[in-house]
Amino acid sequence: MKTTISLSTPSQLETEALVTIVLDHSEGPKNKGAKPQLAVETTDASVKPPAADLLASGEMTGKPFETNLLHKPAGLKAKRLLLISGGAAKKFSSYDLRRMAGAALRTLKARGIRSFAFIAPPCIPAEEAVRAIVEGALVGNFDPDYYRSDRKDQKIDALTILASGNSDKDALEKAAIESQIIGESQNFTRDLVNEPSNRMTPTTLADRAKKMCQEVGLKCEVYGADKIKELKMGAFWGVAQGSDEPPALVVMRYEPAGAPEKPVLGLVGKGITFDTGGISIKPADGMEKMKYDMAGGATMIGAMRAIALLKPKVKVIGIVCATENMPSGKAQKPGDVQIAMSGKSIEIINTDAEGRLVLADGLFYARQLGCTHLVDAATLTGAVVVALGYANAGVFANDEAMYERFHEANAEAGEKMWRLPLDDEYKENIKSTIADIVNAGPRWAGAVNAAMFLKEFAEDTPWIHLDIAGTAWTEDQKPWIAKGPTGIALRSLVEFVKSFAS
Ligand code: BES
Ligand code: MN
Ligand code: ZN
C-alpha cells in the first residue's frame, strides 16, 4: 500500500473515496433522552454540507464503526464520501482512530475500491493521527484466506492522508514511512502465523527468518539439533526430541554502526509450530488452532524486520526457539527430568507446558550472548485467557524501571496489555520434590506460574514476559481486523526498542 501525505483541502481532492470521522458531541446520558449531536471531524467547511441531511436525519446513532457511504457528494471532487462514526468526541483517541482507519479500509475494500483518502481528524495531533491511520489501515488490509480458490485479494493499493494545511509535511511524511514499516512488519508476522503447521515447520520458519534477514541486512544464524544438544539446551531439546521435524534455533543480530556497547536488547520468541501437547496430549476439539503457537517467535522475526529498517542506534538480538511438540516413541514423558542450559533441573509434570521449556533455554542463551535486557513473547498459557480474555495480553516484569519503559511504549503503540504479578509467594507453585522446579504447577494462577518458571532463567536480568495466548489470534472478524492472526505485541516491541535509542 502506497501512502501519501497531502495538505490539500479535502473537498478539492480527487479520489475514489474520501473518508471522514463523525463524532458525537452530545453531553449527558443517552438513557435520559440526550440525542446524539453528530459532526464531521474536519476544518474544511465544504465537506459538511453533503453529510448534513444524513446527520440531521436521526438515522445515525453515532455508535463507533457505524458507516455510511454517499455517492457523488455535492461540492466535493471525491467520487464517494464515507462517514465513519468514532463514538463520543470526549473519549476519542488515537487508539480509536487506528481502528476506524482499519474499519474504513475494510468497508471500502469489500466494495472493490482500491484507493482512498482519509481526513486526519483535527482533534488528534497530526503526527499521532498519521501514525494511527497508517498502522490501522495496514492492519485492516490483511486477509488470511490464502488457500481459498475464491480468494479475491482485494487489497487497497493507495492511501492518501489529508492533514491540515499548516502541518509540517516532512515530519508527517517521516511518520508515515515509519508507520508503514511497522504496519508491514506486523502483516509479515501475521503471514507467518497464518500458515498451517505442514507449511510452516521449524525449518520453514527459520528459512523465512533467514530470507527476511538477507533482505534487510541482518546477520542470521540458524542452528539445528546438534548445536542445541552441544549447547546443553536440555529443556528445549526435551520438547524437540519427540518430533520427526528437526528443531531450529534462530539468532538474528542487529548491530548498527555507532551503537553503544550496551544495552543489548534480547527479543526471545516461542516458536512451537504445532502444539499437540505431546504425551500429555490435548483434546481434539480446537487443536487445529495450535498452529499459531509460534506467534511469539513470528512476532520477534517481524519486530527484527521493522528494527532493521527503522535503524535505531541500539543493539538487538532476536532469538526464536522453533520446534513441534509431538507425542511419539521418542517424546519426553511426564515425570522425566531435564537439565536446562543454565544447569537447573526440571521435572516434567505435563508435556503440554512446553513453551516455558524452550523459552527457558532461549532466555538463558540470550544472556550468554550478552543481552542486558530481555523481552519474551509467547502464546504460553490458556490460563492467561481465563484471566484476561481476548482483550488484553498479559505482561510480567521482574524490574520496575523496565516495566515503566515498556508500559510507555505499549501505550504509544496502542496495544492492550495488563500487568500480572510475580510475587515470591507463587514460587511455591513450581517446587519439585525430585528436581529444582516443575514445568507445570497447579491450575490456579496458571499464567503466573508459567511466568515464575521463566523468571528462574531471566534471573537478575531486567525482563518482560508477554503472554499473548489470548490476543495473537482473533476468532471473530471485527470491523477493523479479519479473523485470524493479529500481530499483537510487535508495535509495542518496536516502540520499546526505539526508546533505548533516544
Ligand atoms: N500453547 C499452549 C497455550 C495456549 C492455549 C495457547 C490456548 C493458545 C491458546 C501451551 O503450550 C499450553 O498448552 N499450556 C498449558 C499449560 C499447562 C499444561 C500447565 C495450558 O495452558 O493448558
Ligand atoms: Mn502446550
Ligand atoms: Zn504451546
Short mmCIF file of N, CA and C in Angstrom, two decimals, residues 2 8 27 37 42 53 57 61 76 104 123 128 136 141 146 206 224 265 325 351 360 392 419 459 476 482 496:
data_model
loop_
_atom_site.label_atom_id
_atom_site.label_comp_id
_atom_site.label_asym_id
_atom_site.label_seq_id
_atom_site.Cartn_x
_atom_site.Cartn_y
_atom_site.Cartn_z
N LYS A 2 0.65 2.08 -1.00
CA LYS A 2 1.41 3.31 -1.10
C LYS A 2 0.71 4.37 -0.23
N SER A 8 -3.65 19.27 0.95
CA SER A 8 -4.69 19.99 0.19
C SER A 8 -6.00 20.05 0.96
N GLU A 27 -23.79 15.84 25.27
CA GLU A 27 -23.43 15.72 26.68
C GLU A 27 -24.56 14.96 27.36
N GLN A 37 -25.30 14.35 18.96
CA GLN A 37 -25.02 15.57 18.19
C GLN A 37 -23.81 15.28 17.33
N THR A 42 -13.62 17.72 10.55
CA THR A 42 -12.72 18.34 9.59
C THR A 42 -12.88 19.85 9.68
N ASP A 53 -27.67 16.44 5.67
CA ASP A 53 -29.00 15.84 5.74
C ASP A 53 -28.98 14.51 6.49
N SER A 57 -30.83 13.60 10.02
CA SER A 57 -31.99 12.71 9.84
C SER A 57 -32.31 11.87 11.07
N THR A 61 -26.79 6.63 14.68
CA THR A 61 -26.77 6.63 16.15
C THR A 61 -25.48 7.25 16.68
N LEU A 76 -17.89 18.19 -3.60
CA LEU A 76 -16.60 17.53 -3.39
C LEU A 76 -16.10 16.96 -4.72
N ALA A 104 -12.58 1.61 8.02
CA ALA A 104 -12.88 2.33 6.78
C ALA A 104 -12.26 1.58 5.61
N CYS A 123 -8.83 16.79 15.93
CA CYS A 123 -8.80 16.66 17.40
C CYS A 123 -7.60 15.85 17.88
N GLU A 128 0.59 12.06 15.38
CA GLU A 128 -0.01 10.91 16.05
C GLU A 128 -1.13 10.33 15.17
N GLY A 136 -3.31 1.50 11.36
CA GLY A 136 -4.65 0.91 11.37
C GLY A 136 -5.07 0.43 9.99
N ASN A 141 -5.84 -4.13 6.05
CA ASN A 141 -5.58 -4.58 4.68
C ASN A 141 -5.23 -6.06 4.58
N TYR A 146 -5.66 -17.26 2.24
CA TYR A 146 -4.65 -17.58 1.23
C TYR A 146 -4.93 -18.82 0.40
N ALA A 206 12.52 -20.90 10.11
CA ALA A 206 13.91 -20.43 10.10
C ALA A 206 14.30 -19.90 8.72
N GLY A 224 20.67 -26.30 14.32
CA GLY A 224 19.80 -27.47 14.39
C GLY A 224 20.01 -28.26 15.67
N LEU A 265 19.66 -5.53 23.65
CA LEU A 265 18.30 -5.99 23.92
C LEU A 265 18.09 -7.38 23.33
N ASN A 325 5.70 -29.75 19.09
CA ASN A 325 5.53 -30.50 20.33
C ASN A 325 4.67 -31.71 20.00
N THR A 351 3.71 -32.52 29.63
CA THR A 351 4.49 -32.22 28.41
C THR A 351 3.83 -31.11 27.59
N ALA A 360 12.99 -21.19 28.41
CA ALA A 360 13.98 -21.24 29.49
C ALA A 360 15.38 -21.21 28.89
N ASN A 392 -6.87 -8.23 26.40
CA ASN A 392 -5.56 -7.78 26.90
C ASN A 392 -4.56 -8.92 26.90
N ARG A 419 -0.79 -5.79 33.38
CA ARG A 419 0.25 -6.43 34.18
C ARG A 419 -0.32 -7.44 35.18
N GLU A 459 16.55 -14.62 35.70
CA GLU A 459 17.27 -14.27 36.93
C GLU A 459 17.29 -12.76 37.15
N ASP A 476 -13.19 -13.83 16.11
CA ASP A 476 -14.27 -13.08 15.45
C ASP A 476 -13.64 -12.07 14.53
N ALA A 482 -9.49 -8.71 10.24
CA ALA A 482 -10.03 -10.00 9.83
C ALA A 482 -9.87 -11.02 10.94
N PHE A 496 9.39 0.01 22.16
CA PHE A 496 10.26 -0.25 23.30
C PHE A 496 11.73 -0.19 22.88
#
